[in-house]
Amino acid sequence: MKTHKHLFERVCALDNLLTASREALKNGKRGKPPGARYFAEMEKEAVRLRAELLGGTYRHGAYTYFTIPEPKLRLVAAAPFRDRVVHHAIVRVLEPIFEKRFIADSFACRKGKGTHAALRRCAEFAQRYRFALKCDVAKYFPSIDHEILGGLLRRAIADERLLALIGEVLASHRDGETQEWPDGDLLAVKVRPRGLPIGNLTSQFFANIYLDALDQFAKHDLRVRGYVRYVDDFILFADDRSQLRRWGEAVRAHLAGLKLRIHPDKYRLLPTRLGVDFVGFVSFADGRCRVRAANVRRFVRWFRAMRHEARRGWRPWSDVTLRVRSWAAHAAHAQSWRLRAAVFRRM
């Protein structure tokens, strides 16, 4: 496997930092106070950031944490804006290197991929194979081991300054740590930090690198032809139940080597004729595709709350309209015309 040198200089290049700044300002960030302050002196901020990176004085700032209730309760970390620029600068340089290594059937946080592409691939496999083994990694982001991740990064990166910068980003957050005693020596405890913050661009990217080890194992060692993954949710397809069970045990053992485990309640072997639940849709062997019922209920709750806010002037109606159209377009990837008509008629 080829390793790459002289990457740190590319991360710190002024044009890379300026482009990273503009990317970090997208999706409405420019209108919020942290982004607006940075944008007001973007060139000066980028120059200052470059000097800190090259001089070795850059230190990652503290996060602001908040929870989101949907689709399930999650703790999200918001990094200071200048640190988000650094995250973008790192990913801009590393993404082309790792993209060549990723398998085609990994769909999360990649250009030209996404949930709808993952849905189409799942639907294709559901029509091709009789059975599916659906798996979900338990508490994925909080469980990612920093040392293992560092080893996976070193397979492609031969630049100690960039690895040190990545180490600074990783050290800025931890969800816990694992203690080990090599050779049974109780006095020689080894502490292994773990966890990536949900919310960082680097976290999404590193999470793909971490489970790429599973992707490669499934495709090249187990030779699973029907395999699809989106973040920590993945499915294996086959015509033989016993084969899927053997693969499932091999995957469990491989994940254990990555300090991960499959969620016991989300490990299901089922006939594809009954429907395969993946990325918010249910795909059937006969070609049918439905929107997951829980997603419809969540949208109805959300719409009622948004409508209540708009009626009281707390939110513009144009925002409600835009979001409703977005959900309708999302649901249209399934056979959902009657569902959408019924939902909007009822509301």
CSV table of N, CA and C in Angstrom, one decimal, residues 133 135 137 211 213-224 227 234 236 241-262 267 269:
chain,number,residue,atom,x,y,z
A,133,LEU,N,-28.6,-10.3,6.0
A,133,LEU,CA,-28.1,-10.2,7.4
A,133,LEU,C,-27.9,-8.7,7.7
A,135,CYS,N,-26.9,-5.6,10.1
A,135,CYS,CA,-26.1,-5.4,11.3
A,135,CYS,C,-25.9,-3.9,11.6
A,137,VAL,N,-23.4,-1.3,14.2
A,137,VAL,CA,-22.4,-1.2,15.2
A,137,VAL,C,-22.9,-0.5,16.4
A,211,LEU,N,-14.0,2.0,9.4
A,211,LEU,CA,-14.8,0.8,9.0
A,211,LEU,C,-14.5,0.4,7.6
A,213,ALA,N,-11.8,-0.9,7.0
A,213,ALA,CA,-11.1,-2.2,7.4
A,213,ALA,C,-12.2,-3.3,7.3
A,214,LEU,N,-13.4,-3.1,7.8
A,214,LEU,CA,-14.5,-4.1,7.7
A,214,LEU,C,-14.9,-4.3,6.3
A,215,ASP,N,-15.0,-3.2,5.5
A,215,ASP,CA,-15.4,-3.3,4.1
A,215,ASP,C,-14.4,-4.2,3.3
A,216,GLN,N,-13.1,-4.0,3.5
A,216,GLN,CA,-12.1,-4.7,2.8
A,216,GLN,C,-12.2,-6.2,3.2
A,217,PHE,N,-12.4,-6.4,4.5
A,217,PHE,CA,-12.5,-7.8,5.0
A,217,PHE,C,-13.7,-8.5,4.4
A,218,ALA,N,-14.8,-7.9,4.4
A,218,ALA,CA,-16.1,-8.5,3.8
A,218,ALA,C,-15.9,-8.8,2.3
A,219,LYS,N,-15.3,-7.8,1.6
A,219,LYS,CA,-15.3,-8.0,0.1
A,219,LYS,C,-14.1,-8.9,-0.3
A,220,HIS,N,-13.0,-8.8,0.3
A,220,HIS,CA,-11.8,-9.5,-0.2
A,220,HIS,C,-11.4,-10.8,0.6
A,221,ASP,N,-11.7,-10.8,1.9
A,221,ASP,CA,-11.5,-12.0,2.7
A,221,ASP,C,-12.7,-13.0,2.7
A,222,LEU,N,-13.8,-12.4,3.0
A,222,LEU,CA,-15.0,-13.3,3.0
A,222,LEU,C,-15.6,-13.4,1.6
A,223,ARG,N,-15.2,-12.5,0.7
A,223,ARG,CA,-15.7,-12.5,-0.7
A,223,ARG,C,-17.3,-12.4,-0.8
A,224,VAL,N,-17.8,-11.5,0.0
A,224,VAL,CA,-19.3,-11.2,0.0
A,224,VAL,C,-19.6,-10.3,-1.2
A,227,TYR,N,-23.0,-6.8,-0.5
A,227,TYR,CA,-22.6,-6.0,0.8
A,227,TYR,C,-22.8,-4.6,0.6
A,234,PHE,N,-24.8,-1.8,8.2
A,234,PHE,CA,-24.4,-2.6,7.0
A,234,PHE,C,-25.2,-3.9,6.8
A,236,LEU,N,-25.3,-7.8,4.7
A,236,LEU,CA,-24.8,-8.8,3.9
A,236,LEU,C,-25.9,-9.6,3.2
A,241,ARG,N,-28.7,-19.3,4.1
A,241,ARG,CA,-28.8,-18.8,5.5
A,241,ARG,C,-27.6,-19.2,6.2
A,242,SER,N,-27.1,-20.4,6.1
A,242,SER,CA,-26.0,-20.9,6.9
A,242,SER,C,-24.7,-20.1,6.5
A,243,GLN,N,-24.6,-19.7,5.2
A,243,GLN,CA,-23.4,-18.9,4.8
A,243,GLN,C,-23.5,-17.6,5.5
A,244,LEU,N,-24.6,-17.0,5.6
A,244,LEU,CA,-24.8,-15.7,6.2
A,244,LEU,C,-24.4,-15.8,7.7
A,245,ARG,N,-24.8,-16.9,8.3
A,245,ARG,CA,-24.5,-17.0,9.8
A,245,ARG,C,-23.0,-17.1,9.9
A,246,ARG,N,-22.3,-17.9,9.1
A,246,ARG,CA,-20.9,-18.0,9.2
A,246,ARG,C,-20.2,-16.6,9.0
A,247,TRP,N,-20.7,-15.9,8.0
A,247,TRP,CA,-20.1,-14.6,7.7
A,247,TRP,C,-20.4,-13.7,8.9
A,248,GLY,N,-21.6,-13.8,9.5
A,248,GLY,CA,-21.9,-12.9,10.6
A,248,GLY,C,-20.9,-13.2,11.8
A,249,GLU,N,-20.6,-14.4,12.1
A,249,GLU,CA,-19.6,-14.7,13.2
A,249,GLU,C,-18.3,-14.2,12.8
A,250,ALA,N,-17.8,-14.3,11.6
A,250,ALA,CA,-16.5,-13.8,11.1
A,250,ALA,C,-16.5,-12.2,11.3
A,251,VAL,N,-17.6,-11.6,10.9
A,251,VAL,CA,-17.7,-10.1,11.0
A,251,VAL,C,-17.6,-9.7,12.5
A,252,ARG,N,-18.3,-10.4,13.4
A,252,ARG,CA,-18.2,-10.1,14.8
A,252,ARG,C,-16.8,-10.2,15.3
A,253,ALA,N,-16.1,-11.2,14.9
A,253,ALA,CA,-14.7,-11.4,15.4
A,253,ALA,C,-13.8,-10.3,14.8
A,254,HIS,N,-14.0,-9.9,13.6
A,254,HIS,CA,-13.2,-8.8,13.0
A,254,HIS,C,-13.5,-7.5,13.7
A,255,LEU,N,-14.8,-7.2,14.0
A,255,LEU,CA,-15.1,-6.0,14.6
A,255,LEU,C,-14.5,-5.9,16.1
A,256,ALA,N,-14.4,-7.1,16.7
A,256,ALA,CA,-13.8,-7.1,18.1
A,256,ALA,C,-12.4,-6.7,18.0
A,257,GLY,N,-11.7,-7.0,16.9
A,257,GLY,CA,-10.3,-6.6,16.7
A,257,GLY,C,-10.2,-5.1,16.6
A,258,LEU,N,-11.3,-4.4,16.2
A,258,LEU,CA,-11.4,-3.0,16.0
A,258,LEU,C,-12.0,-2.3,17.3
A,259,LYS,N,-12.1,-3.1,18.4
A,259,LYS,CA,-12.7,-2.6,19.6
A,259,LYS,C,-14.2,-2.2,19.4
A,260,LEU,N,-14.9,-2.9,18.5
A,260,LEU,CA,-16.3,-2.6,18.2
A,260,LEU,C,-17.1,-3.8,18.4
A,261,ARG,N,-18.4,-3.7,18.6
A,261,ARG,CA,-19.3,-4.8,18.7
A,261,ARG,C,-20.6,-4.5,17.9
A,262,ILE,N,-21.3,-5.5,17.5
A,262,ILE,CA,-22.6,-5.4,16.8
A,262,ILE,C,-23.7,-5.2,17.9
A,267,TYR,N,-29.2,-7.1,15.0
A,267,TYR,CA,-28.5,-8.2,14.2
A,267,TYR,C,-29.6,-9.1,13.8
A,269,LEU,N,-31.2,-11.7,10.7
A,269,LEU,CA,-31.2,-12.5,9.4
A,269,LEU,C,-32.6,-12.7,9.0
